[in-house]
Amino acid sequence: DGGITQSPKYLFRKEGQNVTLSCEQNLNHDAMYWYRQDPGQGLRLIYYSQIVNDFQKGDIAEGYSVSREKKESFPLTVTSAQKNPTAFYLCASSIYIRGGQPQHFGDGTRLSIL
Amino acid sequence: KQEVTQIPAALSVPEGENLVLNCSFTDSAIYNLQWFRQDPGKGLTSLLLIQSSQREQTSGRLNASLDKSSGRSTLYIAASQPGDSATYLCAVLSPNSGGSNYKLTFGKGTLLTVNP
């Protein structure tokens, strides 16, 4: 079945540590996205990518980094510069970034601080 | 700046009731509006997508309407069931002058509980 796979489901970060969240899709979608969800808040866009080797900052990119070396993969690194990383992280994809195409979501990664 | 508001924040109903969830947005220049369902600890599942030129979309017991000029959408759930219990999120796709061409803006969601 086609879909988006995020791993791990739960992740713990120590102070000063960088951690990487995985997102893989087999939907052959060009566009991929990373969102952060905090309790009582809507989803906020961290980074997005329209095509391989291209990515753009979203609304809350500080303290995060991404890469898009392959069409099917869009990993997110939460760096030590992100001072409040505890949140639920969601990866999404769409056929392309132009309007009219729905976004499909993975099951998320919950990141906590040790 | 586009803002999306969902009312109510939480709703509890007995099984079998018909119900309406509301979504409003501040900028009517949208490309589409999407309703999602989110179960606890899970990702989002797309329920319905309404293009800006459409007035409504239906899928089974769900019906979503869009009034772009007034900045409103409603999600109607007929004959609610306990399995419908989840958080329902509304999101609008609109132009973004900040760098990307388009931006999906989410509401905070309505937590629905359907009691047996």
Short mmCIF file of C-alpha atoms in Angstrom, two decimals:
data_model
loop_
_atom_site.label_atom_id
_atom_site.label_comp_id
_atom_site.label_asym_id
_atom_site.label_seq_id
_atom_site.Cartn_x
_atom_site.Cartn_y
_atom_site.Cartn_z
CA ASP A 1 0.00 0.00 0.00
CA GLY A 2 1.18 3.53 -0.76
CA GLY A 3 1.74 5.87 2.14
CA ILE A 4 4.04 7.88 4.36
CA THR A 5 6.17 6.23 7.01
CA GLN A 6 7.60 8.18 9.90
CA SER A 7 10.10 6.76 12.33
CA PRO A 8 10.63 6.41 15.15
CA LYS A 9 7.21 6.76 16.74
CA TYR A 10 8.77 8.06 19.96
CA LEU A 11 12.12 9.83 20.34
CA PHE A 12 13.97 11.25 23.28
CA ARG A 13 16.61 13.97 23.11
CA LYS A 14 19.27 14.86 25.60
CA GLU A 15 20.45 18.41 26.15
CA GLY A 16 22.83 19.56 23.41
CA GLN A 17 22.00 16.64 21.15
CA ASN A 18 20.84 16.68 17.55
CA VAL A 19 18.22 14.13 16.57
CA THR A 20 16.89 13.17 13.15
CA LEU A 21 13.32 12.21 12.34
CA SER A 22 12.75 10.02 9.31
CA CYS A 23 10.02 10.46 6.70
CA GLU A 24 9.67 8.17 3.68
CA GLN A 25 6.89 8.15 1.09
CA ASN A 26 6.13 5.72 -1.74
CA LEU A 27 3.37 7.81 -3.29
CA ASN A 28 5.68 9.27 -5.95
CA HIS A 29 4.83 12.76 -4.67
CA ASP A 30 7.06 15.70 -5.54
CA ALA A 31 6.22 17.88 -2.54
CA MET A 32 6.94 17.04 1.09
CA TYR A 33 6.36 18.95 4.30
CA TRP A 34 7.22 18.95 7.99
CA TYR A 35 4.79 20.26 10.61
CA ARG A 36 4.98 20.69 14.34
CA GLN A 37 1.88 20.18 16.51
CA ASP A 38 1.70 21.43 20.10
CA PRO A 39 -1.23 20.78 22.48
CA GLY A 40 -4.09 23.19 21.83
CA GLN A 41 -2.45 24.64 18.74
CA GLY A 42 -2.87 24.04 15.06
CA LEU A 43 -0.15 22.55 12.91
CA ARG A 44 2.73 24.90 12.08
CA LEU A 45 4.92 24.50 9.02
CA ILE A 46 8.63 23.95 9.67
CA TYR A 47 10.05 23.23 6.20
CA TYR A 48 8.76 22.13 2.84
CA SER A 49 10.27 20.81 -0.36
CA GLN A 50 8.82 21.13 -3.86
CA ILE A 51 11.31 18.87 -5.56
CA VAL A 52 14.51 16.92 -4.98
CA ASN A 53 17.46 19.06 -3.84
CA ASP A 54 15.19 21.98 -3.04
CA PHE A 55 13.62 23.04 0.24
CA GLN A 56 12.23 26.22 1.77
CA LYS A 57 11.73 27.49 5.31
CA GLY A 58 8.26 27.54 6.76
CA ASP A 59 6.98 29.62 9.65
CA ILE A 60 9.11 28.10 12.42
CA ALA A 61 12.33 26.85 10.78
CA GLU A 62 14.75 28.11 13.45
CA GLY A 63 16.55 25.24 15.17
CA TYR A 64 15.64 22.74 12.46
CA SER A 65 17.32 21.51 9.28
CA VAL A 66 16.24 19.25 6.42
CA SER A 67 17.60 17.60 3.30
CA ARG A 68 15.96 16.25 0.16
CA GLU A 69 18.48 14.06 -1.61
CA LYS A 70 15.89 11.54 -2.79
CA LYS A 71 12.32 12.05 -3.93
CA GLU A 72 10.94 9.59 -1.41
CA SER A 73 12.85 10.84 1.66
CA PHE A 74 12.69 14.11 3.63
CA PRO A 75 14.45 13.77 7.01
CA LEU A 76 14.16 16.48 9.66
CA THR A 77 16.98 17.22 12.12
CA VAL A 78 16.10 18.90 15.38
CA THR A 79 19.27 20.67 16.43
CA SER A 80 20.43 21.73 19.88
CA ALA A 81 19.54 25.28 18.85
CA GLN A 82 15.83 24.38 19.10
CA LYS A 83 15.20 25.23 22.75
CA ASN A 84 11.70 23.84 23.02
CA PRO A 85 11.66 20.72 20.84
CA THR A 86 9.04 18.73 22.77
CA ALA A 87 6.17 18.30 20.31
CA PHE A 88 4.43 15.96 17.89
CA TYR A 89 6.05 16.12 14.44
CA LEU A 90 4.10 15.30 11.31
CA CYS A 91 5.40 14.72 7.82
CA ALA A 92 3.15 15.15 4.78
CA SER A 93 3.35 14.92 1.02
CA SER A 94 1.35 16.00 -2.00
CA ILE A 95 1.60 15.34 -5.73
CA TYR A 96 2.99 18.81 -6.21
CA ILE A 97 2.82 22.05 -4.29
CA ARG A 98 0.33 23.85 -6.54
CA GLY A 99 -3.14 24.32 -5.17
CA GLY A 100 -5.80 21.68 -5.52
CA GLN A 101 -3.88 18.65 -4.36
CA PRO A 102 -4.56 17.18 -0.93
CA GLN A 103 -1.78 16.55 1.52
CA HIS A 104 -1.32 13.05 2.91
CA PHE A 105 0.11 12.62 6.40
CA GLY A 106 2.25 10.10 8.25
CA ASP A 107 1.47 8.88 11.77
CA GLY A 108 3.90 11.27 13.43
CA THR A 109 6.88 11.19 15.77
CA ARG A 110 6.57 12.33 19.35
CA LEU A 111 9.77 13.98 20.56
CA SER A 112 10.49 14.50 24.25
CA ILE A 113 13.38 15.91 26.24
CA LEU A 114 15.21 13.73 28.76
CA LYS B 1 -2.16 36.87 7.34
CA GLN B 2 -4.61 33.99 7.05
CA GLU B 3 -6.15 32.82 10.30
CA VAL B 4 -8.40 29.82 10.74
CA THR B 5 -10.80 29.44 13.67
CA GLN B 6 -12.79 26.37 14.62
CA ILE B 7 -15.83 26.44 16.84
CA PRO B 8 -16.58 24.74 19.14
CA ALA B 9 -13.23 23.61 20.57
CA ALA B 10 -14.93 20.52 21.99
CA LEU B 11 -18.28 18.85 21.46
CA SER B 12 -19.93 15.89 23.17
CA VAL B 13 -23.06 14.33 21.70
CA PRO B 14 -25.08 11.13 22.13
CA GLU B 15 -24.87 8.50 19.45
CA GLY B 16 -27.20 9.01 16.52
CA GLU B 17 -27.26 12.79 16.57
CA ASN B 18 -26.57 14.89 13.52
CA LEU B 19 -23.95 17.54 14.19
CA VAL B 20 -22.18 20.49 12.61
CA LEU B 21 -18.60 21.62 13.05
CA ASN B 22 -17.68 25.14 12.05
CA CYS B 23 -14.58 26.62 10.46
CA SER B 24 -13.96 30.26 9.59
CA PHE B 25 -11.07 31.94 7.83
CA THR B 26 -10.08 35.58 7.57
CA ASP B 27 -8.85 35.84 3.97
CA SER B 28 -11.31 34.65 1.33
CA ALA B 29 -8.59 34.33 -1.34
CA ILE B 30 -8.21 30.58 -0.94
CA TYR B 31 -7.50 27.76 -3.38
CA ASN B 32 -9.19 25.04 -1.40
CA LEU B 33 -10.31 23.97 2.06
CA GLN B 34 -9.66 20.56 3.53
CA TRP B 35 -11.20 18.76 6.50
CA PHE B 36 -9.05 16.25 8.36
CA ARG B 37 -9.63 13.75 11.14
CA GLN B 38 -6.98 13.06 13.77
CA ASP B 39 -7.16 10.18 16.23
CA PRO B 40 -5.14 10.46 19.47
CA GLY B 41 -1.41 10.09 18.84
CA LYS B 42 -1.93 9.64 15.12
CA GLY B 43 -1.44 11.60 11.95
CA LEU B 44 -4.12 13.36 9.94
CA THR B 45 -6.54 11.59 7.64
CA SER B 46 -8.03 13.67 4.85
CA LEU B 47 -11.84 13.54 4.87
CA LEU B 48 -12.96 16.05 2.27
CA LEU B 49 -11.35 18.65 0.04
CA ILE B 50 -13.41 21.48 -1.43
CA GLN B 51 -11.95 23.52 -4.26
CA SER B 52 -12.57 27.29 -4.12
CA SER B 53 -15.00 27.00 -7.05
CA GLN B 54 -17.11 24.36 -5.29
CA ARG B 55 -19.87 24.79 -2.75
CA GLU B 56 -19.86 21.37 -1.12
CA GLN B 57 -18.45 17.88 -1.07
CA THR B 58 -19.97 14.69 0.27
CA SER B 59 -18.50 11.40 1.39
CA GLY B 60 -20.79 8.89 3.07
CA ARG B 61 -22.23 10.47 6.23
CA LEU B 62 -20.03 13.54 5.85
CA ASN B 63 -20.92 16.72 4.02
CA ALA B 64 -18.71 19.78 3.87
CA SER B 65 -19.86 23.14 2.59
CA LEU B 66 -17.87 26.19 1.62
CA ASP B 67 -18.96 29.84 1.50
CA LYS B 68 -15.81 31.53 0.33
CA SER B 69 -17.18 35.05 0.32
CA SER B 70 -18.13 34.88 3.99
CA GLY B 71 -15.06 32.89 4.97
CA ARG B 72 -16.93 29.90 6.36
CA SER B 73 -17.08 26.16 6.05
CA THR B 74 -19.14 23.59 7.90
CA LEU B 75 -18.67 19.87 8.31
CA TYR B 76 -21.95 18.04 8.78
CA ILE B 77 -21.86 14.54 10.27
CA ALA B 78 -25.07 12.58 9.99
CA ALA B 79 -26.14 9.86 12.44
CA SER B 80 -22.99 10.13 14.54
CA GLN B 81 -21.33 6.97 15.88
CA PRO B 82 -18.84 6.39 18.72
CA GLY B 83 -16.23 5.63 16.05
CA ASP B 84 -16.52 9.22 14.88
CA SER B 85 -14.88 10.39 18.11
CA ALA B 86 -11.70 12.23 17.13
CA THR B 87 -10.32 15.72 16.58
CA TYR B 88 -11.48 17.35 13.35
CA LEU B 89 -9.19 19.90 11.75
CA CYS B 90 -9.93 22.41 9.06
CA ALA B 91 -7.17 23.79 6.81
CA VAL B 92 -7.18 26.35 4.00
CA LEU B 93 -4.70 26.58 1.15
CA SER B 94 -4.06 30.20 0.22
CA PRO B 95 -1.41 32.36 -1.46
CA ASN B 96 1.62 33.15 0.63
CA SER B 97 3.76 36.20 -0.03
CA GLY B 98 6.42 35.04 2.35
CA GLY B 99 8.39 32.87 -0.02
CA SER B 100 6.34 29.84 -0.96
CA ASN B 101 3.56 30.10 -3.49
CA TYR B 102 0.98 28.44 -1.31
CA LYS B 103 0.46 27.88 2.35
CA LEU B 104 -1.79 25.50 4.27
CA THR B 105 -3.12 27.15 7.43
CA PHE B 106 -4.72 24.94 10.07
CA GLY B 107 -7.31 25.62 12.70
CA LYS B 108 -6.80 24.25 16.22
CA GLY B 109 -9.45 21.61 15.76
CA THR B 110 -12.70 20.47 17.35
CA LEU B 111 -12.52 17.51 19.72
CA LEU B 112 -15.62 15.41 19.11
CA THR B 113 -16.86 12.77 21.55
CA VAL B 114 -19.80 10.60 20.55
CA ASN B 115 -21.23 8.78 23.54
CA PRO B 116 -22.83 5.33 23.15
#
